[in-house]
Tab-separated table of C-alpha atoms and ligand atoms in Angstrom:
chain	number	residue	atom	x	y	z
A	1	UNK	CA	-167.875	-66.621	-23.398
A	2	UNK	CA	-167.313	-66.023	-19.828
A	3	UNK	CA	-168.377	-62.650	-18.393
A	4	UNK	CA	-168.793	-63.282	-14.481
A	5	UNK	CA	-167.047	-65.521	-12.237
A	6	UNK	CA	-170.236	-67.731	-11.883
A	7	UNK	CA	-170.007	-68.428	-15.767
A	8	UNK	CA	-166.576	-70.670	-14.886
A	9	UNK	CA	-167.540	-74.154	-14.823
A	10	UNK	CA	-165.295	-74.561	-11.719
A	11	UNK	CA	-167.954	-72.237	-10.051
A	12	UNK	CA	-171.068	-73.995	-11.508
A	13	UNK	CA	-171.174	-72.461	-15.030
A	14	UNK	CA	-171.252	-74.333	-18.246
A	15	UNK	CA	-168.125	-76.024	-19.614
A	16	UNK	CA	-166.726	-74.037	-22.606
A	17	UNK	CA	-166.050	-77.438	-24.344
A	18	UNK	CA	-168.446	-80.404	-24.836
A	19	UNK	CA	-165.731	-83.136	-24.920
A	20	UNK	CA	-162.480	-83.086	-23.102
A	21	UNK	CA	-159.637	-81.664	-24.911
A	22	UNK	CA	-156.667	-83.760	-24.074
A	23	UNK	CA	-153.102	-82.476	-24.183
A	24	UNK	CA	-150.921	-84.868	-26.070
A	25	UNK	CA	-153.696	-86.569	-28.134
A	26	UNK	CA	-152.430	-88.436	-31.156
A	27	UNK	CA	-151.681	-86.417	-34.435
A	28	UNK	CA	-153.605	-87.146	-37.650
A	29	UNK	CA	-152.261	-89.789	-39.968
A	30	UNK	CA	-153.420	-91.731	-43.132
A	31	UNK	CA	-155.482	-94.486	-41.553
A	32	UNK	CA	-156.152	-96.191	-44.852
A	33	UNK	CA	-152.206	-96.360	-45.457
A	34	UNK	CA	-151.728	-98.007	-41.881
A	35	UNK	CA	-154.322	-100.661	-42.674
A	36	UNK	CA	-152.456	-101.333	-46.093
A	37	UNK	CA	-149.257	-101.656	-44.244
A	38	UNK	CA	-150.837	-103.982	-41.616
A	39	UNK	CA	-152.392	-106.139	-44.288
A	40	UNK	CA	-149.290	-106.268	-45.914
A	41	UNK	CA	-147.406	-107.543	-42.735
A	42	UNK	CA	-149.952	-110.169	-41.904
A	43	UNK	CA	-149.770	-111.450	-45.501
A	44	UNK	CA	-145.996	-111.418	-45.259
A	45	UNK	CA	-146.367	-113.654	-42.214
A	46	UNK	CA	-143.477	-111.915	-40.392
A	47	UNK	CA	-144.742	-109.834	-37.522
A	48	UNK	CA	-141.799	-109.096	-35.454
A	49	UNK	CA	-137.877	-109.787	-34.923
A	50	UNK	CA	-136.535	-107.455	-37.539
A	51	UNK	CA	-139.256	-107.624	-40.048
A	52	UNK	CA	-139.191	-105.439	-43.429
A	53	UNK	CA	-141.403	-102.709	-41.796
A	54	UNK	CA	-138.970	-102.422	-38.929
A	55	UNK	CA	-135.935	-102.217	-41.246
A	56	UNK	CA	-137.829	-99.487	-43.233
A	57	UNK	CA	-138.633	-97.582	-40.188
A	58	UNK	CA	-135.302	-97.631	-38.749
A	59	UNK	CA	-133.790	-96.578	-42.154
A	60	UNK	CA	-136.304	-93.400	-42.146
A	61	UNK	CA	-135.465	-92.507	-38.465
A	62	UNK	CA	-131.760	-92.771	-39.295
A	63	UNK	CA	-132.025	-90.427	-42.260
A	64	UNK	CA	-134.109	-87.931	-40.285
A	65	UNK	CA	-131.441	-87.963	-37.372
A	66	UNK	CA	-128.675	-88.015	-39.809
A	67	UNK	CA	-126.972	-90.958	-38.393
A	68	UNK	CA	-125.660	-94.330	-39.589
A	69	UNK	CA	-127.418	-96.591	-37.221
A	70	UNK	CA	-130.903	-96.811	-35.526
A	71	UNK	CA	-132.015	-99.785	-33.241
A	72	UNK	CA	-135.761	-99.536	-32.950
A	73	UNK	CA	-137.012	-100.700	-29.578
A	74	UNK	CA	-140.298	-101.522	-27.920
A	75	UNK	CA	-140.267	-98.143	-26.266
A	76	UNK	CA	-137.769	-95.478	-24.969
A	77	UNK	CA	-137.638	-96.538	-21.439
A	78	UNK	CA	-136.182	-99.726	-22.595
A	79	UNK	CA	-133.861	-98.033	-25.050
A	80	UNK	CA	-132.459	-96.102	-22.171
A	81	UNK	CA	-131.924	-99.362	-20.179
A	82	UNK	CA	-130.072	-100.943	-23.336
A	83	UNK	CA	-127.772	-97.899	-23.288
A	84	UNK	CA	-126.893	-98.589	-19.533
A	85	UNK	CA	-125.974	-102.323	-20.251
A	86	UNK	CA	-124.403	-101.885	-23.664
A	87	UNK	CA	-122.151	-99.209	-22.226
A	88	UNK	CA	-121.422	-101.533	-18.996
A	89	UNK	CA	-122.391	-98.386	-16.957
A	90	UNK	CA	-122.315	-98.662	-13.093
A	91	UNK	CA	-122.558	-96.516	-10.003
A	92	UNK	CA	-124.077	-93.083	-10.719
A	93	UNK	CA	-125.430	-91.414	-13.882
A	94	UNK	CA	-125.814	-87.593	-14.079
A	95	UNK	CA	-128.882	-86.094	-15.311
A	96	UNK	CA	-131.263	-83.364	-15.014
A	97	UNK	CA	-134.344	-83.867	-12.506
A	98	UNK	CA	-136.425	-81.852	-14.936
A	99	UNK	CA	-137.402	-84.954	-17.082
A	100	UNK	CA	-140.131	-87.426	-17.290
A	101	UNK	CA	-139.455	-90.234	-14.680
A	102	UNK	CA	-138.436	-92.788	-17.292
A	103	UNK	CA	-135.143	-91.056	-17.558
A	104	UNK	CA	-134.364	-91.577	-13.683
A	105	UNK	CA	-136.409	-94.921	-13.381
A	106	UNK	CA	-134.596	-96.595	-16.384
A	107	UNK	CA	-131.225	-96.200	-14.606
A	108	UNK	CA	-132.502	-96.963	-11.088
A	109	UNK	CA	-134.179	-100.083	-12.434
A	110	UNK	CA	-130.906	-101.617	-13.087
A	111	UNK	CA	-129.358	-100.752	-9.938
A	112	UNK	CA	-127.487	-97.537	-10.709
A	113	UNK	CA	-128.110	-94.270	-9.054
A	114	UNK	CA	-129.461	-91.020	-10.916
A	115	UNK	CA	-127.621	-88.047	-9.492
A	116	UNK	CA	-129.702	-84.911	-10.346
A	117	UNK	CA	-128.239	-81.501	-11.107
A	118	UNK	CA	-129.972	-78.123	-11.727
A	119	UNK	CA	-131.215	-76.592	-15.012
A	120	UNK	CA	-130.010	-73.637	-16.828
A	121	UNK	CA	-132.973	-71.401	-16.051
A	122	UNK	CA	-132.726	-69.988	-19.888
A	123	UNK	CA	-133.336	-73.381	-21.543
A	124	UNK	CA	-134.879	-75.424	-19.175
A	125	UNK	CA	-132.038	-78.102	-19.972
A	126	UNK	CA	-129.247	-79.407	-17.743
A	127	UNK	CA	-126.740	-76.863	-16.897
A	128	UNK	CA	-123.576	-78.044	-18.271
A	129	UNK	CA	-121.280	-76.303	-15.527
A	130	UNK	CA	-123.142	-78.061	-12.731
A	131	UNK	CA	-122.926	-81.456	-14.523
A	132	UNK	CA	-118.905	-80.937	-14.374
A	133	UNK	CA	-119.015	-80.200	-10.990
A	134	UNK	CA	-121.015	-83.144	-9.976
A	135	UNK	CA	-118.842	-85.915	-11.516
A	136	UNK	CA	-117.070	-88.221	-8.923
A	137	UNK	CA	-115.282	-91.347	-9.096
A	138	UNK	CA	-118.489	-93.186	-9.116
A	139	UNK	CA	-120.016	-91.362	-12.197
A	140	UNK	CA	-120.299	-93.568	-15.209
A	141	UNK	CA	-122.094	-91.500	-17.679
A	142	UNK	CA	-124.054	-88.376	-18.189
A	143	UNK	CA	-127.501	-88.313	-19.648
A	144	UNK	CA	-128.683	-84.951	-21.209
A	145	UNK	CA	-132.356	-84.508	-22.031
A	146	UNK	CA	-133.549	-82.328	-24.714
A	147	UNK	CA	-136.441	-81.078	-22.715
A	148	UNK	CA	-139.763	-80.293	-24.745
A	149	UNK	CA	-137.754	-80.546	-27.797
A	150	UNK	CA	-135.278	-77.871	-26.878
A	151	UNK	CA	-131.844	-79.158	-27.517
A	152	UNK	CA	-129.445	-79.135	-24.452
A	153	UNK	CA	-125.907	-77.761	-24.383
A	154	UNK	CA	-124.610	-80.803	-26.496
A	155	UNK	CA	-121.041	-79.330	-27.177
A	156	UNK	CA	-120.505	-78.405	-23.703
A	157	UNK	CA	-121.628	-81.995	-22.333
A	158	UNK	CA	-119.662	-83.614	-24.996
A	159	UNK	CA	-116.696	-81.692	-23.719
A	160	UNK	CA	-117.249	-82.475	-20.280
A	161	UNK	CA	-117.811	-86.087	-20.943
A	162	UNK	CA	-114.634	-86.490	-22.827
A	163	UNK	CA	-112.656	-84.550	-20.256
A	164	UNK	CA	-113.607	-87.011	-17.593
A	165	UNK	CA	-113.151	-90.019	-20.050
A	166	UNK	CA	-117.123	-90.989	-19.503
A	167	UNK	CA	-119.864	-91.269	-22.175
A	168	UNK	CA	-122.705	-88.693	-22.622
A	169	UNK	CA	-125.977	-90.017	-23.934
A	170	UNK	CA	-129.018	-87.812	-24.845
A	171	UNK	CA	-132.832	-88.723	-24.137
A	172	UNK	CA	-134.363	-87.230	-27.126
A	173	UNK	CA	-137.677	-88.640	-26.530
A	174	UNK	CA	-139.239	-85.238	-27.371
A	175	UNK	CA	-136.924	-84.198	-30.036
A	176	UNK	CA	-137.198	-85.930	-33.287
A	177	UNK	CA	-136.847	-83.870	-36.185
A	178	UNK	CA	-135.319	-80.814	-34.161
A	179	UNK	CA	-131.852	-79.356	-34.770
A	180	UNK	CA	-129.180	-77.313	-33.143
A	181	UNK	CA	-126.966	-74.835	-35.056
A	182	UNK	CA	-128.289	-76.717	-38.087
A	183	UNK	CA	-127.215	-80.138	-36.846
A	184	UNK	CA	-130.001	-82.638	-36.330
A	185	UNK	CA	-130.636	-84.138	-33.010
A	186	UNK	CA	-129.560	-87.883	-33.124
A	187	UNK	CA	-125.985	-87.562	-33.832
A	188	UNK	CA	-124.605	-86.303	-30.663
A	189	UNK	CA	-122.948	-87.942	-27.750
A	190	UNK	CA	-122.426	-91.816	-27.699
A	191	UNK	CA	-125.971	-92.403	-28.786
A	192	UNK	CA	-129.343	-90.775	-28.519
A	193	UNK	CA	-132.903	-92.200	-27.731
A	194	UNK	CA	-136.238	-91.353	-29.302
A	195	UNK	CA	-139.776	-92.096	-28.059
A	196	UNK	CA	-142.432	-92.997	-30.475
A	197	UNK	CA	-145.191	-93.194	-27.694
A	198	UNK	CA	-148.760	-92.663	-28.598
A	199	UNK	CA	-148.404	-89.024	-27.181
A	200	UNK	CA	-145.385	-88.163	-29.130
A	201	UNK	CA	-145.288	-86.007	-32.531
A	202	UNK	CA	-144.208	-89.566	-34.199
A	203	UNK	CA	-146.108	-92.381	-32.744
A	204	UNK	CA	-145.561	-96.178	-33.185
A	205	UNK	CA	-148.515	-96.663	-30.641
A	206	UNK	CA	-145.588	-97.686	-28.105
A	207	UNK	CA	-141.911	-97.395	-29.610
A	208	UNK	CA	-138.611	-96.119	-29.237
A	209	UNK	CA	-135.238	-95.982	-30.985
A	210	UNK	CA	-131.546	-95.653	-30.309
A	211	UNK	CA	-129.423	-93.918	-32.856
A	212	UNK	CA	-125.771	-93.606	-33.014
A	213	UNK	CA	-122.740	-93.321	-35.531
A	214	UNK	CA	-120.855	-95.943	-33.650
A	215	UNK	CA	-121.351	-99.175	-35.555
A	216	UNK	CA	-119.805	-101.387	-32.981
A	217	UNK	CA	-122.011	-99.873	-30.195
A	218	UNK	CA	-125.062	-100.387	-32.489
A	219	UNK	CA	-124.094	-104.199	-33.133
A	220	UNK	CA	-124.080	-104.648	-29.185
A	221	UNK	CA	-127.573	-102.854	-28.860
A	222	UNK	CA	-129.015	-104.664	-31.667
A	223	UNK	CA	-128.010	-108.137	-30.024
A	224	UNK	CA	-128.835	-106.946	-26.428
A	225	UNK	CA	-132.502	-106.161	-27.634
A	226	UNK	CA	-132.874	-109.554	-28.789
A	227	UNK	CA	-131.796	-111.695	-26.161
A	228	UNK	CA	-128.161	-111.322	-26.757
A	229	UNK	CA	-128.380	-112.888	-30.085
A	230	UNK	CA	-126.051	-112.380	-32.835
A	231	UNK	CA	-122.941	-110.996	-31.290
A	232	UNK	CA	-120.109	-113.411	-30.077
A	233	UNK	CA	-119.722	-113.138	-26.394
A	234	UNK	CA	-122.648	-110.889	-25.735
A	235	UNK	CA	-125.161	-113.714	-25.820
A	236	UNK	CA	-123.503	-115.283	-22.710
A	237	UNK	CA	-123.892	-112.032	-20.902
A	238	UNK	CA	-127.693	-112.274	-21.901
A	239	UNK	CA	-129.922	-109.695	-23.205
A	240	UNK	CA	-133.668	-108.414	-23.113
A	241	UNK	CA	-136.605	-108.386	-25.419
A	242	UNK	CA	-136.676	-104.853	-26.582
A	243	UNK	CA	-137.797	-105.333	-30.036
A	244	UNK	CA	-140.379	-103.410	-31.948
A	245	UNK	CA	-143.060	-105.190	-33.750
A	246	UNK	CA	-144.144	-104.919	-37.468
A	247	UNK	CA	-147.496	-103.305	-36.232
A	248	UNK	CA	-145.641	-100.641	-34.293
A	249	UNK	CA	-143.503	-100.079	-37.378
A	250	UNK	CA	-146.558	-99.737	-39.573
A	251	UNK	CA	-147.969	-97.175	-37.520
A	252	UNK	CA	-144.450	-95.646	-37.013
A	253	UNK	CA	-144.013	-95.321	-40.707
A	254	UNK	CA	-147.492	-94.016	-41.276
A	255	UNK	CA	-146.854	-91.311	-38.409
A	256	UNK	CA	-143.415	-90.409	-40.132
A	257	UNK	CA	-145.406	-89.767	-43.487
A	258	UNK	CA	-147.360	-87.228	-41.651
A	259	UNK	CA	-144.462	-85.750	-39.776
A	260	UNK	CA	-144.155	-82.684	-41.812
A	261	UNK	CA	-147.837	-81.887	-41.591
A	262	UNK	CA	-147.789	-82.618	-37.781
A	263	UNK	CA	-145.032	-80.108	-37.192
A	264	UNK	CA	-146.656	-77.538	-39.501
A	265	UNK	CA	-149.847	-77.736	-37.386
A	266	UNK	CA	-147.898	-77.593	-33.997
A	267	UNK	CA	-146.189	-74.615	-35.162
A	268	UNK	CA	-149.313	-72.926	-36.270
A	269	UNK	CA	-150.882	-73.765	-32.785
A	270	UNK	CA	-147.854	-72.460	-30.906
A	271	UNK	CA	-147.907	-69.239	-32.784
A	272	UNK	CA	-151.837	-68.845	-32.314
A	273	UNK	CA	-151.442	-69.314	-28.614
A	274	UNK	CA	-148.816	-66.773	-28.322
A	275	UNK	CA	-150.566	-64.203	-30.465
A	276	UNK	CA	-153.956	-64.866	-28.438
A	277	UNK	CA	-152.124	-64.348	-25.023
A	278	UNK	CA	-149.125	-62.054	-25.962
A	279	UNK	CA	-150.701	-59.085	-24.196
A	280	UNK	CA	-151.602	-60.747	-20.746
A	281	UNK	CA	-149.251	-59.915	-17.890
A	282	UNK	CA	-147.815	-62.701	-16.220
A	283	UNK	CA	-148.086	-65.236	-18.859
A	284	UNK	CA	-144.919	-66.239	-20.920
A	285	UNK	CA	-144.137	-68.949	-23.339
A	286	UNK	CA	-141.379	-71.271	-23.447
A	287	UNK	CA	-139.430	-70.523	-26.648
A	288	UNK	CA	-137.495	-72.184	-29.280
A	289	UNK	CA	-134.859	-70.586	-31.699
A	290	UNK	CA	-136.983	-69.880	-35.038
A	291	UNK	CA	-133.864	-70.473	-37.238
A	292	UNK	CA	-133.672	-73.988	-35.813
A	293	UNK	CA	-135.886	-76.975	-36.755
A	294	UNK	CA	-138.191	-77.953	-33.834
A	295	UNK	CA	-141.282	-80.192	-33.712
A	296	UNK	CA	-143.162	-77.858	-31.581
A	297	UNK	CA	-145.297	-80.722	-30.090
A	298	UNK	CA	-145.247	-79.060	-26.597
A	299	UNK	CA	-146.700	-75.599	-25.940
A	300	UNK	CA	-145.400	-74.840	-22.628
A	301	UNK	CA	-146.896	-71.808	-21.130
A	302	UNK	CA	-145.358	-70.116	-17.973
A	303	UNK	CA	-147.715	-68.541	-15.251
A	304	UNK	CA	-146.196	-65.926	-12.977
A	305	UNK	CA	-148.444	-66.570	-9.782
A	306	UNK	CA	-147.684	-62.972	-8.166
A	307	UNK	CA	-148.603	-61.158	-11.349
A	308	UNK	CA	-151.597	-63.011	-12.244
A	309	UNK	CA	-153.042	-63.313	-8.828
A	310	UNK	CA	-153.851	-67.051	-9.114
A	311	UNK	CA	-151.779	-70.187	-8.923
A	312	UNK	CA	-150.694	-72.493	-11.696
A	313	UNK	CA	-152.613	-75.385	-10.034
A	314	UNK	CA	-155.580	-73.408	-9.899
A	315	UNK	CA	-155.333	-72.165	-13.353
A	316	UNK	CA	-155.174	-75.926	-14.411
A	317	UNK	CA	-158.214	-76.474	-12.355
A	318	UNK	CA	-160.224	-73.788	-13.908
A	319	UNK	CA	-159.216	-75.476	-17.574
A	320	UNK	CA	-160.064	-78.927	-16.422
A	321	UNK	CA	-163.524	-77.753	-15.322
A	322	UNK	CA	-164.088	-76.375	-18.809
A	323	UNK	CA	-163.179	-79.725	-20.297
A	324	UNK	CA	-159.409	-78.412	-21.256
A	325	UNK	CA	-157.353	-81.213	-19.989
A	326	UNK	CA	-154.240	-79.081	-19.869
A	327	UNK	CA	-151.582	-80.618	-17.886
A	328	UNK	CA	-148.425	-79.976	-15.633
A	329	UNK	CA	-145.927	-80.929	-18.386
A	330	UNK	CA	-143.347	-83.711	-18.344
A	331	UNK	CA	-140.726	-82.913	-15.718
A	332	UNK	CA	-143.318	-81.203	-13.404
A	333	UNK	CA	-143.134	-82.337	-10.615
A	334	UNK	CA	-139.407	-82.851	-11.219
A	335	UNK	CA	-137.877	-86.428	-10.391
A	336	UNK	CA	-136.176	-85.345	-7.183
A	337	UNK	CA	-139.568	-84.470	-5.978
A	338	UNK	CA	-141.160	-87.790	-6.720
A	339	UNK	CA	-140.606	-91.146	-5.048
A	340	UNK	CA	-138.418	-92.985	-4.769
A	341	UNK	CA	-135.985	-90.246	-5.111
A	342	UNK	CA	-137.762	-87.739	-2.714
A	343	UNK	CA	-137.088	-90.238	0.174
A	344	UNK	CA	-133.274	-90.075	-0.517
A	345	UNK	CA	-130.813	-87.559	0.597
A	346	UNK	CA	-132.290	-84.193	0.180
A	347	UNK	CA	-131.455	-82.327	-3.267
A	348	UNK	CA	-132.195	-78.632	-3.782
A	349	UNK	CA	-132.362	-77.594	-7.205
A	350	UNK	CA	-133.740	-74.120	-7.226
A	351	UNK	CA	-134.104	-73.335	-10.815
A	352	UNK	CA	-135.794	-76.543	-11.607
A	353	UNK	CA	-138.162	-76.132	-8.442
A	354	UNK	CA	-139.041	-72.687	-9.739
A	355	UNK	CA	-139.725	-73.563	-13.276
A	356	UNK	CA	-141.856	-76.745	-12.267
A	357	UNK	CA	-144.186	-74.665	-10.271
A	358	UNK	CA	-144.987	-72.301	-13.022
A	359	UNK	CA	-145.463	-74.411	-16.179
A	360	UNK	CA	-148.694	-75.595	-17.993
A	361	UNK	CA	-148.662	-77.783	-21.144
A	362	UNK	CA	-151.414	-76.699	-23.501
A	363	UNK	CA	-153.366	-78.920	-26.030
A	364	UNK	CA	-151.847	-78.959	-29.390
A	365	UNK	CA	-151.147	-81.541	-32.297
A	366	UNK	CA	-152.893	-81.780	-35.670
A	367	UNK	CA	-156.311	-82.693	-34.317
A	368	UNK	CA	-156.572	-79.409	-32.316
A	369	UNK	CA	-158.655	-76.640	-34.175
A	370	UNK	CA	-158.094	-72.919	-34.286
A	371	UNK	CA	-161.542	-72.493	-32.677
A	372	UNK	CA	-160.542	-74.838	-29.690
A	373	UNK	CA	-157.379	-72.835	-29.300
A	374	UNK	CA	-159.413	-69.419	-29.198
A	375	UNK	CA	-161.701	-71.001	-26.537
A	376	UNK	CA	-158.633	-72.186	-24.409
A	377	UNK	CA	-157.371	-68.780	-24.620
A	378	UNK	CA	-160.370	-66.942	-23.684
A	379	UNK	CA	-160.728	-69.014	-20.598
A	380	UNK	CA	-157.041	-68.360	-19.691
A	381	UNK	CA	-157.455	-64.526	-20.484
A	382	UNK	CA	-160.522	-64.397	-18.342
A	383	UNK	CA	-159.181	-66.370	-15.385
A	384	UNK	CA	-155.830	-64.268	-15.280
A	385	UNK	CA	-157.630	-61.121	-15.776
A	386	UNK	CA	-159.702	-61.948	-12.675
A	387	UNK	CA	-156.971	-63.812	-11.084
A	388	UNK	CA	-157.435	-62.570	-7.566
A	389	UNK	CA	-161.093	-62.857	-7.584
A	390	UNK	CA	-160.983	-66.412	-8.914
A	391	UNK	CA	-158.478	-67.328	-5.936
A	392	UNK	CA	-160.806	-65.678	-3.316
A	393	UNK	CA	-163.979	-67.370	-4.630
A	394	UNK	CA	-161.997	-70.578	-4.823
A	395	UNK	CA	-161.118	-70.107	-1.194
A	396	UNK	CA	-164.582	-69.652	-0.223
A	397	UNK	CA	-165.935	-72.708	-2.068
B	1	T4K	N1	-137.783	-89.682	-21.610
B	1	T4K	C1	-138.653	-88.751	-21.628
B	1	T4K	C2	-138.124	-87.341	-21.597
B	1	T4K	C3	-139.934	-88.893	-21.781
B	1	T4K	O1	-140.988	-87.959	-21.894
B	1	T4K	C4	-140.536	-90.235	-21.918
B	1	T4K	C5	-141.864	-90.706	-22.081
B	1	T4K	C6	-139.600	-91.457	-21.948
B	1	T4K	C7	-138.236	-90.932	-21.783
B	1	T4K	C8	-140.001	-92.744	-22.137
B	1	T4K	O2	-140.654	-92.875	-23.269
B	1	T4K	P1	-141.431	-94.365	-23.577
B	1	T4K	O3	-140.902	-95.397	-22.718
B	1	T4K	O4	-142.811	-94.037	-22.975
B	1	T4K	O5	-141.399	-94.678	-24.947
B	1	T4K	C9	-147.017	-90.263	-21.071
B	1	T4K	C10	-146.235	-91.357	-22.196
B	1	T4K	O6	-146.652	-92.763	-21.762
B	1	T4K	C11	-144.698	-91.168	-21.918
B	1	T4K	O7	-144.333	-91.815	-23.251
B	1	T4K	C12	-144.157	-89.789	-22.299
B	1	T4K	N2	-142.742	-89.600	-22.179
B	1	T4K	C13	-144.947	-88.987	-21.010
B	1	T4K	C14	-144.291	-87.611	-20.972
B	1	T4K	O8	-146.203	-89.055	-21.226
B	1	T4K	P2	-148.402	-90.191	-19.042
B	1	T4K	O9	-148.470	-91.404	-17.955
B	1	T4K	O10	-148.209	-88.866	-18.527
B	1	T4K	O11	-149.540	-90.401	-20.012
B	1	T4K	P3	-151.024	-90.072	-19.644
B	1	T4K	O12	-151.730	-91.293	-20.140
B	1	T4K	O13	-151.254	-89.227	-18.578
B	1	T4K	O14	-151.464	-89.180	-21.072
B	1	T4K	C15	-150.861	-88.077	-21.215
B	1	T4K	C16	-151.819	-87.124	-22.209
B	1	T4K	O15	-151.968	-87.524	-23.484
B	1	T4K	C17	-153.149	-86.967	-21.608
B	1	T4K	O16	-153.687	-85.641	-21.747
B	1	T4K	C18	-153.952	-88.022	-22.265
B	1	T4K	C19	-153.444	-87.938	-23.683
B	1	T4K	N3	-153.408	-89.216	-24.426
B	1	T4K	C20	-152.705	-90.298	-23.926
B	1	T4K	C21	-152.716	-91.511	-24.658
B	1	T4K	C22	-151.789	-92.384	-24.450
B	1	T4K	C23	-154.350	-89.325	-25.737
B	1	T4K	O17	-155.076	-88.212	-25.908
B	1	T4K	N4	-154.178	-90.484	-26.072
B	1	T4K	C24	-153.444	-91.517	-25.984
B	1	T4K	O18	-153.471	-92.466	-26.541
B	1	T4K	O19	-147.044	-90.753	-19.923
């Protein structure tokens, strides 16, 4: 319990938590079941290249996403690159800047140019009206991003894309198990991409997947992620190695077994944070539509510096000193504020820039206890209630 400024670890007090509490640490899963699957794969002597566990994982992901095809990959970044190649994209791809660098890097790595547009401040997702206005003769596709699991304006983006005769793809790295108007994320646009990185609600250690209802496109993707093998003509155009291993699929399946428990825990954590901090001026939470399914893997808090009297970065430093490793969330800084994009032609995205300077991702997941949340909130409550004093003391130090 902090009573005086000197109790804050930033100013020499004892840290509130004994061990670092990381944001995005892996969720609980049945370890015995994982080892069982790994042993089975070893006995089966088929460890990659479309093995039985990979096929089972693909079926489970396709079912969750409500689509016909799932092509699993070694990670989501390669999955995004496979989309670029499979759709023969060239020139420019329009996307939000408020996303993890992987969305932009995947496109740039293949020699295309990401064109960043601003967000709708109400959702944090790309503003479809601005996407339409940014389309030029060089635009070959639109990439929407379901940021922090919040579905973007899928219908508007699909319409804009259709009006201009270009495809729209969705980076759904954060959005497995989410719905919009009752429709599961996975079936929108020409294809969608999930990430199964260790930090995601469903983890394959490293992994990704492309889901689509377009059978022919799925065949192209399947060939391209396996050196171009298996589809007439495509092999001559080459391919890459983007395959998922049996070990990753074993983890992915075991993590999927725990999906409902992980989401329940995330939802309870999100509700607990909101309840604990509801009465504090200057604090708000990024919301989801409670009528829709969401995986709630990110608890995103917004801090209004003027009201709180301390900046987002100072609050992060306060928390870090207490062993609470809260983060500037994915998308903060935004891509256009990062190299190599920052050195390009200047881009002003006022809604993006405002949001990224205010947000904090708080620790969540099924290994975070209610007591840990209570302690994190107590630190935030104390620091914000004494915001101006914390800022002044920090300046003196
Ligand atoms: N599109 C979007 C919108 C994305 O967010 C991502 C990735 C992608 C595409 C590409 O997906 P992948 O190609 O990765 O499948 C992490 C992840 O590597 C990345 O997957 C994720 N998004 C991104 C947002 O976060 P870093 O460099 O920020 O991770 P790191 O090491 O700083 O860890 C983040 C937090 O998680 C820390 O608090 C530590 C904790 N952590 C991390 C790991 C790896 C753990 O507690 N345990 C762990 O095993 O990129």
